[in-house]
Coordinates of C-alpha atoms in Angstrom, one line a residue:
Chain A
M626 CA 17.3 -7.2 25.1
S627 CA 14.9 -7.8 22.6
G628 CA 12.5 -5.0 20.8
V629 CA 10.4 -4.0 18.4
R630 CA 10.4 -1.5 15.1
V631 CA 7.2 -0.2 14.2
L632 CA 6.8 0.8 10.4
V633 CA 3.9 3.8 10.2
G634 CA 3.0 4.9 6.8
T635 CA 1.0 7.7 6.2
R636 CA -0.6 10.8 4.2
K637 CA 2.1 12.6 4.3
G638 CA 5.1 10.7 4.9
A639 CA 6.8 7.5 7.3
F640 CA 7.6 7.3 10.5
V641 CA 9.5 4.6 12.2
L642 CA 8.7 4.1 16.2
T643 CA 11.0 1.7 18.0
A644 CA 11.1 0.3 21.8
D645 CA 12.6 -2.1 23.8
G646 CA 10.8 -5.4 24.6
K647 CA 8.8 -3.2 27.6
R648 CA 7.1 -1.2 24.9
K649 CA 6.4 1.6 26.9
D650 CA 9.1 4.3 25.9
W651 CA 9.1 5.3 22.2
D652 CA 11.7 6.8 20.1
V653 CA 9.6 8.4 17.1
S654 CA 11.8 9.2 13.7
G655 CA 10.3 10.6 11.0
P656 CA 8.8 12.0 8.6
F657 CA 10.7 10.1 6.0
F658 CA 9.6 11.6 2.6
G659 CA 7.5 14.2 4.0
G660 CA 4.4 15.2 2.1
W661 CA 4.3 11.7 -0.2
E662 CA 1.8 9.1 0.7
I663 CA 3.2 6.0 2.2
Y664 CA 0.9 3.5 1.6
H665 CA 3.2 0.5 3.0
V666 CA 6.3 0.1 4.8
K667 CA 7.9 -3.8 5.3
G668 CA 10.8 -5.3 6.3
S669 CA 12.5 -8.3 5.0
P670 CA 11.8 -11.5 7.6
A671 CA 15.0 -12.3 6.1
D672 CA 17.0 -9.5 6.5
K673 CA 15.5 -7.2 9.3
N674 CA 17.2 -4.2 8.3
R675 CA 16.0 -4.2 4.7
L676 CA 12.8 -2.0 4.8
Y677 CA 11.0 -1.5 1.4
A678 CA 8.7 1.6 1.4
S679 CA 6.0 2.3 -1.1
Q680 CA 6.2 6.4 -1.6
S681 CA 3.8 8.0 -4.4
S682 CA 1.7 11.2 -5.0
G683 CA -1.0 11.9 -7.2
W684 CA 1.4 14.3 -9.0
S685 CA 4.5 12.1 -9.5
G686 CA 3.8 8.8 -9.3
Q687 CA 5.2 5.9 -7.7
V688 CA 8.6 6.1 -6.0
V689 CA 10.0 2.9 -4.2
Q690 CA 12.5 2.9 -1.6
R691 CA 15.2 1.0 0.2
S692 CA 16.7 1.3 3.5
D693 CA 19.5 -1.4 4.3
D694 CA 20.2 0.2 7.8
G695 CA 16.8 -0.2 9.6
G696 CA 15.0 3.0 8.6
K697 CA 18.1 5.3 9.1
T698 CA 18.7 6.0 5.7
W699 CA 17.0 5.4 2.1
E700 CA 17.7 5.3 -1.1
P701 CA 15.4 5.3 -4.2
V702 CA 15.7 1.7 -6.3
G703 CA 13.2 1.2 -9.7
N704 CA 10.3 2.4 -9.7
K705 CA 8.8 1.0 -13.2
F706 CA 6.0 -1.2 -13.3
S707 CA 4.8 -2.4 -16.6
Y708 CA 2.1 -4.4 -16.7
D709 CA 2.9 -7.7 -19.3
G710 CA 1.5 -7.4 -22.7
K711 CA -1.4 -5.4 -23.5
P712 CA -3.4 -5.1 -20.0
G713 CA -7.1 -4.6 -21.7
T714 CA -9.7 -3.9 -19.2
H715 CA -11.7 -4.1 -16.3
Q716 CA -14.8 -3.0 -14.9
W717 CA -15.6 0.7 -14.1
Y718 CA -17.8 1.9 -11.0
D719 CA -20.6 2.3 -13.8
G720 CA -19.8 -1.2 -15.2
T721 CA -18.5 -0.1 -18.2
P722 CA -14.9 -1.1 -19.6
H723 CA -12.1 0.5 -18.2
P724 CA -8.2 0.5 -19.3
W725 CA -6.3 -1.0 -16.9
E726 CA -3.6 1.7 -15.3
F727 CA -0.9 1.6 -13.0
A728 CA -1.7 4.1 -10.0
R729 CA 0.8 2.8 -7.3
V730 CA 2.1 0.0 -4.8
W731 CA -0.4 -0.4 -2.2
H732 CA 1.5 -3.6 -0.3
F733 CA 5.1 -4.9 -0.7
E734 CA 5.3 -8.7 0.9
P735 CA 9.2 -9.1 1.2
G736 CA 9.8 -13.1 0.7
P737 CA 10.3 -15.1 3.4
D738 CA 14.1 -16.2 2.5
D739 CA 15.7 -13.8 0.4
P740 CA 15.6 -10.1 1.3
D741 CA 16.0 -8.9 -2.4
T742 CA 13.0 -10.7 -3.4
V743 CA 10.0 -8.9 -2.6
Y744 CA 6.0 -9.1 -4.2
A745 CA 4.2 -6.0 -4.6
G746 CA 0.3 -5.7 -5.1
V747 CA -0.7 -2.6 -7.2
E748 CA -3.7 -0.6 -8.4
D749 CA -5.0 -1.3 -10.8
A750 CA -4.9 -4.8 -9.7
G751 CA -1.6 -6.8 -10.5
L752 CA 1.2 -8.8 -8.7
F753 CA 4.9 -7.4 -9.3
R754 CA 8.1 -9.1 -8.3
T755 CA 11.7 -7.9 -7.9
A756 CA 14.5 -10.7 -7.1
D757 CA 17.5 -7.7 -7.1
G758 CA 16.2 -5.8 -4.1
G759 CA 13.9 -3.3 -5.7
Q760 CA 15.9 -2.4 -9.0
H761 CA 13.7 -4.0 -11.3
W762 CA 10.2 -5.3 -10.9
E763 CA 8.1 -7.6 -13.4
E764 CA 4.9 -8.8 -13.6
L765 CA 3.5 -12.1 -12.7
P766 CA 0.8 -11.8 -14.7
G767 CA -1.2 -15.1 -14.4
L768 CA -3.5 -13.5 -11.6
R769 CA -4.7 -10.4 -14.0
T770 CA -4.8 -12.7 -17.1
H771 CA -6.2 -15.6 -15.5
G772 CA -9.6 -15.0 -17.4
S773 CA -11.9 -12.9 -14.7
G774 CA -10.1 -9.8 -14.9
P775 CA -12.4 -7.9 -17.4
S776 CA -15.2 -8.4 -14.5
W777 CA -13.0 -6.9 -11.9
Q778 CA -14.2 -3.6 -10.5
P779 CA -12.3 -1.0 -8.3
G780 CA -13.5 -0.7 -4.3
A781 CA -14.1 2.7 -3.1
G782 CA -10.0 3.4 -2.7
G783 CA -9.2 2.0 -6.0
M784 CA -8.8 -1.2 -7.9
C785 CA -6.2 -2.9 -5.5
L786 CA -4.2 -5.7 -4.4
H787 CA -3.4 -5.4 -1.0
T788 CA -3.2 -8.7 0.8
I789 CA -0.5 -11.3 -0.2
I790 CA 0.7 -13.9 1.9
V791 CA 3.4 -16.7 1.1
D792 CA 2.7 -19.6 2.8
P793 CA 5.1 -20.4 5.3
A794 CA 5.3 -24.3 5.2
Q795 CA 4.7 -24.2 1.2
H796 CA 6.4 -21.2 -0.2
D797 CA 5.0 -22.1 -3.7
R798 CA 1.6 -21.4 -2.7
M799 CA 0.4 -18.2 -2.2
F800 CA -2.9 -16.0 -1.8
A801 CA -3.6 -13.1 -3.0
A802 CA -6.9 -10.2 -2.1
I803 CA -8.4 -7.8 -4.4
S804 CA -11.1 -5.0 -3.9
A805 CA -13.6 -5.9 -5.8
A806 CA -12.4 -9.3 -7.2
G807 CA -11.9 -11.5 -3.9
A808 CA -9.5 -13.5 -2.9
F809 CA -7.2 -15.9 -5.3
R810 CA -5.0 -18.8 -4.7
S811 CA -1.8 -20.2 -6.7
D812 CA 0.2 -23.3 -5.8
D813 CA 2.9 -22.8 -8.2
A814 CA 4.6 -19.7 -6.8
G815 CA 2.4 -17.0 -8.4
Q816 CA 2.7 -18.3 -12.0
T817 CA -1.1 -19.3 -12.5
W818 CA -4.1 -18.3 -10.1
R819 CA -7.4 -19.5 -8.9
P820 CA -10.4 -17.5 -7.5
I821 CA -11.2 -18.8 -4.2
N822 CA -14.1 -17.4 -3.0
R823 CA -16.8 -20.2 -2.4
G824 CA -19.1 -19.0 0.6
L825 CA -18.5 -15.5 -0.2
R826 CA -21.9 -13.3 -0.5
S827 CA -21.8 -9.9 -1.2
E828 CA -24.5 -7.5 -1.9
G829 CA -23.9 -4.7 -5.0
I830 CA -23.0 -7.4 -7.3
P831 CA -25.6 -8.9 -9.3
D832 CA -24.7 -12.2 -8.0
E833 CA -24.6 -12.3 -4.8
D834 CA -22.0 -15.6 -4.5
A835 CA -20.9 -15.3 -8.2
E836 CA -16.8 -16.7 -8.4
V837 CA -14.9 -13.1 -8.7
G838 CA -16.5 -9.7 -7.7
H839 CA -16.1 -9.4 -3.8
C840 CA -14.8 -6.9 -1.9
V841 CA -12.0 -8.6 0.1
H842 CA -10.4 -6.0 2.7
R843 CA -8.0 -8.6 4.1
I844 CA -7.0 -11.7 4.8
A845 CA -4.9 -13.2 7.7
Q846 CA -3.1 -16.3 8.2
H847 CA -0.9 -17.8 11.2
P848 CA 2.1 -19.3 10.1
S849 CA 1.7 -22.4 12.3
R850 CA -1.8 -23.1 10.8
P851 CA -1.5 -22.4 7.2
D852 CA -4.7 -23.8 5.9
V853 CA -7.1 -21.3 8.5
L854 CA -7.6 -18.1 6.8
F855 CA -9.3 -15.3 8.2
M856 CA -10.8 -12.6 6.3
Q857 CA -12.4 -9.1 7.0
K858 CA -14.7 -8.8 3.9
H859 CA -16.5 -5.5 2.7
W860 CA -19.2 -6.7 5.2
D861 CA -18.6 -10.4 6.8
V862 CA -15.8 -11.8 9.1
M863 CA -14.9 -14.8 7.2
R864 CA -13.1 -17.9 7.9
S865 CA -11.6 -20.8 5.9
D866 CA -10.1 -24.3 7.1
N867 CA -9.4 -25.7 3.8
A868 CA -6.8 -22.9 2.4
G869 CA -9.5 -20.9 0.5
E870 CA -11.5 -23.4 -1.4
S871 CA -14.4 -22.5 0.9
W872 CA -15.6 -19.7 3.7
R873 CA -17.9 -19.3 6.4
E874 CA -18.9 -16.5 8.4
I875 CA -17.9 -15.8 11.8
S876 CA -19.2 -12.5 12.5
G877 CA -21.0 -13.5 15.5
N878 CA -21.6 -11.2 17.8
L879 CA -20.0 -8.0 16.4
P880 CA -21.9 -5.1 16.5
T881 CA -21.1 -4.7 12.9
D882 CA -19.4 -6.8 10.5
F883 CA -17.9 -4.5 8.4
G884 CA -14.6 -3.2 9.1
F885 CA -10.5 -2.9 7.1
P886 CA -7.9 -5.0 8.8
I887 CA -8.1 -8.5 10.4
D888 CA -5.2 -9.9 11.9
V889 CA -4.1 -13.3 14.2
H890 CA -2.0 -13.2 18.0
A891 CA 1.5 -14.6 17.0
H892 CA 1.3 -17.4 19.5
E893 CA -2.4 -18.2 19.7
P894 CA -3.5 -19.1 16.0
D895 CA -7.1 -19.0 17.2
T896 CA -6.8 -15.7 18.3
V897 CA -8.4 -13.0 16.1
Y898 CA -8.5 -9.2 16.2
V899 CA -10.8 -6.9 13.9
V900 CA -11.7 -3.3 14.4
P901 CA -15.6 -3.4 13.5
I902 CA -16.4 0.3 11.6
T903 CA -20.7 1.5 11.4
S904 CA -20.9 0.6 7.7
D905 CA -19.8 1.6 4.3
G906 CA -21.1 4.8 4.0
E907 CA -20.0 5.7 7.8
H908 CA -16.6 4.7 8.3
F909 CA -15.9 5.5 12.1
P910 CA -16.6 3.0 15.1
P911 CA -20.3 2.5 16.0
E912 CA -21.4 4.9 18.9
G913 CA -18.5 6.8 18.7
K914 CA -16.1 3.8 20.6
L915 CA -12.9 3.0 19.6
R916 CA -13.4 -0.6 20.1
V917 CA -10.9 -3.8 19.0
Y918 CA -12.5 -6.9 19.2
R919 CA -11.1 -9.8 19.7
S920 CA -11.8 -13.4 19.2
R921 CA -10.2 -16.4 21.0
T922 CA -12.1 -19.4 19.3
G923 CA -11.5 -18.4 15.7
G924 CA -14.8 -16.5 15.3
D925 CA -18.1 -16.1 16.2
D926 CA -17.6 -15.1 19.9
W927 CA -15.9 -11.6 20.1
E928 CA -15.1 -9.6 22.8
P929 CA -14.5 -5.9 23.0
L930 CA -11.3 -4.3 23.9
T931 CA -11.7 -1.0 25.1
N932 CA -9.0 -0.2 28.3
G933 CA -7.3 2.9 27.2
L934 CA -9.1 3.6 24.3
P935 CA -11.3 6.1 23.1
Q936 CA -14.9 5.6 24.4
A937 CA -16.8 8.7 23.0
H938 CA -16.6 11.1 20.4
C939 CA -14.6 9.0 18.2
Y940 CA -14.4 9.3 14.8
V941 CA -11.7 8.0 13.1
N942 CA -11.1 4.6 10.9
V943 CA -8.5 1.9 10.5
L944 CA -7.7 1.0 7.0
R945 CA -6.8 -2.4 6.2
D946 CA -2.8 -2.8 6.1
A947 CA -2.9 -0.8 9.6
M948 CA -3.1 -3.5 12.0
S949 CA -0.3 -5.6 13.2
V950 CA 1.1 -8.1 15.6
D951 CA 4.8 -8.5 17.0
S952 CA 6.2 -11.8 18.3
L953 CA 7.1 -11.1 21.8
D954 CA 6.4 -13.3 24.1
D955 CA 3.4 -11.1 25.6
C956 CA 2.2 -10.8 21.7
G957 CA 2.1 -7.3 21.1
V958 CA -1.0 -5.9 19.0
Y959 CA -0.6 -2.1 17.2
F960 CA -2.9 -0.2 14.8
G961 CA -3.2 3.2 13.5
T962 CA -6.2 5.3 12.6
T963 CA -7.2 7.6 10.3
G964 CA -6.6 10.2 12.9
G965 CA -3.0 10.0 13.0
Q966 CA -2.7 7.9 16.1
V967 CA -1.0 4.6 16.6
Y968 CA -2.0 2.4 19.6
A969 CA -0.1 -0.2 20.9
S970 CA -1.3 -2.9 23.3
A971 CA 1.7 -4.9 25.0
D972 CA -0.5 -7.6 26.8
A973 CA -2.4 -8.8 23.3
G974 CA -5.0 -6.7 23.3
D975 CA -6.0 -5.9 27.4
S976 CA -5.0 -2.7 27.5
W977 CA -3.7 -0.1 25.4
A978 CA -2.0 2.8 24.8
P979 CA -1.2 5.8 22.2
I980 CA 2.7 5.8 20.9
V981 CA 1.7 8.8 18.9
R982 CA -1.0 11.1 18.5
D983 CA -0.9 13.7 16.0
L984 CA 0.5 11.8 12.5
P985 CA -1.2 12.3 9.4
A986 CA -3.9 9.8 8.5
V987 CA -1.9 6.5 8.6
L988 CA -2.5 4.3 6.0
S989 CA -0.5 1.0 7.3
V990 CA 1.5 -0.2 10.2
E991 CA 4.2 -3.0 9.9
V992 CA 5.9 -4.6 13.0
Q993 CA 9.2 -6.2 13.2
T994 CA 10.1 -8.1 16.7
L995 CA 14.1 -7.5 17.2
P996 CA 16.4 -10.0 18.6
Chain B
M1050 CA 23.0 26.1 -20.2
I1051 CA 19.5 25.1 -19.9
R1052 CA 18.2 26.3 -16.7
L1053 CA 15.3 24.2 -15.4
V1054 CA 13.0 24.5 -11.8
L1055 CA 11.5 21.8 -10.7
P1056 CA 8.6 21.4 -7.6
A1057 CA 9.9 21.2 -4.3
H1058 CA 8.9 17.6 -3.6
L1059 CA 10.9 16.6 -6.9
R1060 CA 13.8 18.8 -5.6
T1061 CA 14.0 17.3 -2.4
L1062 CA 13.5 13.8 -3.8
A1063 CA 16.7 14.4 -5.9
H1064 CA 18.3 16.2 -3.5
I1065 CA 18.9 19.4 -5.4
D1066 CA 19.2 22.7 -4.2
G1067 CA 17.7 25.5 -6.3
E1068 CA 17.6 25.2 -10.2
V1069 CA 19.5 22.5 -12.3
E1070 CA 21.6 23.6 -14.9
L1071 CA 21.6 21.0 -18.0
T1072 CA 24.0 20.7 -21.0
V1073 CA 21.3 19.6 -23.9
A1074 CA 23.3 18.4 -27.1
G1075 CA 21.2 19.0 -30.2
E1076 CA 18.1 20.5 -30.3
V1077 CA 16.6 22.3 -27.3
T1078 CA 13.3 21.0 -26.6
Q1079 CA 11.1 19.5 -23.7
R1080 CA 12.1 15.9 -24.2
S1081 CA 15.4 16.7 -25.0
V1082 CA 15.9 18.8 -21.7
L1083 CA 14.0 16.0 -20.1
D1084 CA 16.1 13.2 -21.2
A1085 CA 18.8 15.3 -20.0
L1086 CA 17.4 15.7 -16.6
E1087 CA 16.3 12.2 -16.2
A1088 CA 20.1 10.6 -17.4
R1089 CA 21.2 13.1 -14.5
Y1090 CA 18.9 12.3 -11.9
P1091 CA 17.3 8.7 -12.6
V1092 CA 15.2 9.0 -9.6
L1093 CA 13.2 11.5 -11.6
C1094 CA 12.3 8.8 -14.1
G1095 CA 8.8 8.2 -13.6
T1096 CA 7.9 11.1 -11.8
I1097 CA 7.3 13.8 -14.2
R1098 CA 6.4 11.8 -17.4
D1099 CA 5.2 8.3 -17.8
Q1100 CA 7.8 5.7 -18.4
D1101 CA 6.3 3.6 -20.9
T1102 CA 4.5 6.2 -22.7
G1103 CA 6.6 9.1 -22.4
K1104 CA 3.5 11.4 -21.7
R1105 CA 3.4 14.2 -19.6
R1106 CA 1.7 13.3 -15.9
P1107 CA -1.5 14.6 -15.5
F1108 CA -1.0 16.8 -12.6
I1109 CA 2.2 18.2 -14.2
R1110 CA 2.4 21.2 -16.2
F1111 CA 5.4 22.7 -18.2
F1112 CA 6.0 26.8 -18.2
A1113 CA 8.4 28.6 -19.9
C1114 CA 8.7 32.5 -20.7
E1115 CA 4.9 33.1 -19.4
E1116 CA 3.3 30.7 -21.6
D1117 CA 2.1 27.1 -20.8
L1118 CA 4.0 24.6 -22.5
S1119 CA 2.4 21.5 -21.2
H1120 CA 0.6 21.2 -24.6
E1121 CA 3.1 21.7 -27.2
Q1122 CA 4.6 18.9 -29.0
P1123 CA 7.7 17.7 -26.6
D1124 CA 10.0 17.5 -29.9
A1125 CA 8.7 21.4 -30.8
E1126 CA 12.1 23.8 -30.1
L1127 CA 12.4 25.6 -26.6
P1128 CA 11.7 29.7 -26.7
K1129 CA 15.2 31.3 -27.5
D1130 CA 15.4 32.9 -24.1
V1131 CA 15.4 29.1 -22.5
V1132 CA 17.9 27.7 -25.1
V1133 CA 20.8 30.6 -24.5
G1134 CA 19.6 30.3 -21.0
K1135 CA 18.0 33.6 -19.9
E1136 CA 15.0 32.0 -18.7
P1137 CA 14.3 29.0 -17.1
Y1138 CA 12.4 25.8 -18.0
L1139 CA 9.8 25.1 -15.4
V1140 CA 8.0 21.6 -14.4
V1141 CA 5.5 22.5 -12.3
A1142 CA 3.2 20.6 -9.6
A1143 CA -0.8 21.4 -10.8
M1144 CA -2.4 23.0 -8.3
A1145 CA -4.5 20.3 -6.9
G1146 CA -4.3 20.7 -3.2
G1147 CA -6.9 23.4 -2.1

């Protein structure tokens, strides 16, 4: 019987949650790497048992863990992330130049065909790649060095490369997003990059519609329609119908268009999910009500999904990598909160139930659909 | 034999129980001791010293014989009691957790 495996990264370790296709009874294992920050755990689409975890701490830096058995056992692999050449400077929060310094891996994106190939998005923003299962990492410097890098600046969480999409139709086409620089596209497998931010407007930068400088929080794509991209920006939910050449706002009737994650239904490319958050100063849901909003029209028209979610006194946040969908017939939707809850919906968001309630603050949620 | 004590999170990472005993060829310095440690436990590479520069990570401290050696030269010889194994060399996670 098919099932799902939910990979959860938290402030104090990783957890693996598994269930059969009904998604009602869950087995919880972990914490793995207890005490360490696990920014992201993700499985290879080419080998469901191959997982990669980003383990880090302010004391001891970056460790990369790999599992070859679906998360039962783990082994550390290479953790050396050296920028190509002299990395130079980016802007600090006050606009002064600041040296480029590696801090941690925010996101792993395993390649679509090869479990040994993985892309890593890091802070300070850079894109790395391994072709040997994580033993060695090399930067793809074309993104960091394309020209606008000295004007990039960190978002509140650091200057992170948090989104990597390998186009499922054309593997040479890739998308990446950086806080706070914006969205970028490569058409040659990551060798060269260009900004794709036309249509974005952001307060807090001198030129509101500048080519770079936008605090993009997340980009999502449906594999059946790779030219359509959905973006949760710092403020504004955006959509592109031409692979990022231009964007238009689709915030519509959302109660607030600030937020972090955005994701797309596995079988309905116009069904999109966001979690509105009050503001950049108040990182909790409006009115203390945790509501996922779903659009079935590709944006503009949104409905609140509340069944099973706390509708009073809820002041958690949902971070950018903490939402995911499975690909079972009834699409499952999952998200984790900074309060340590991981919620699951087995009916595309109509109803929700917590899988776990009391984990450390959740940083990331990924789902694997198992045969 | 050099005795070395790691903070708990690094002992867990490297699957170490208790102290580490290291044989160091040549002069016993902070650099040579940490080189020997990383050679035996490669997973510790980058967790104590930056892999590119070799510098101590900011939130890691080095103590021995009731002295803070964090800012000593990495090639300075360690105290005699560490060299003869009477006292351990301590790798310490800075108190930053509240």
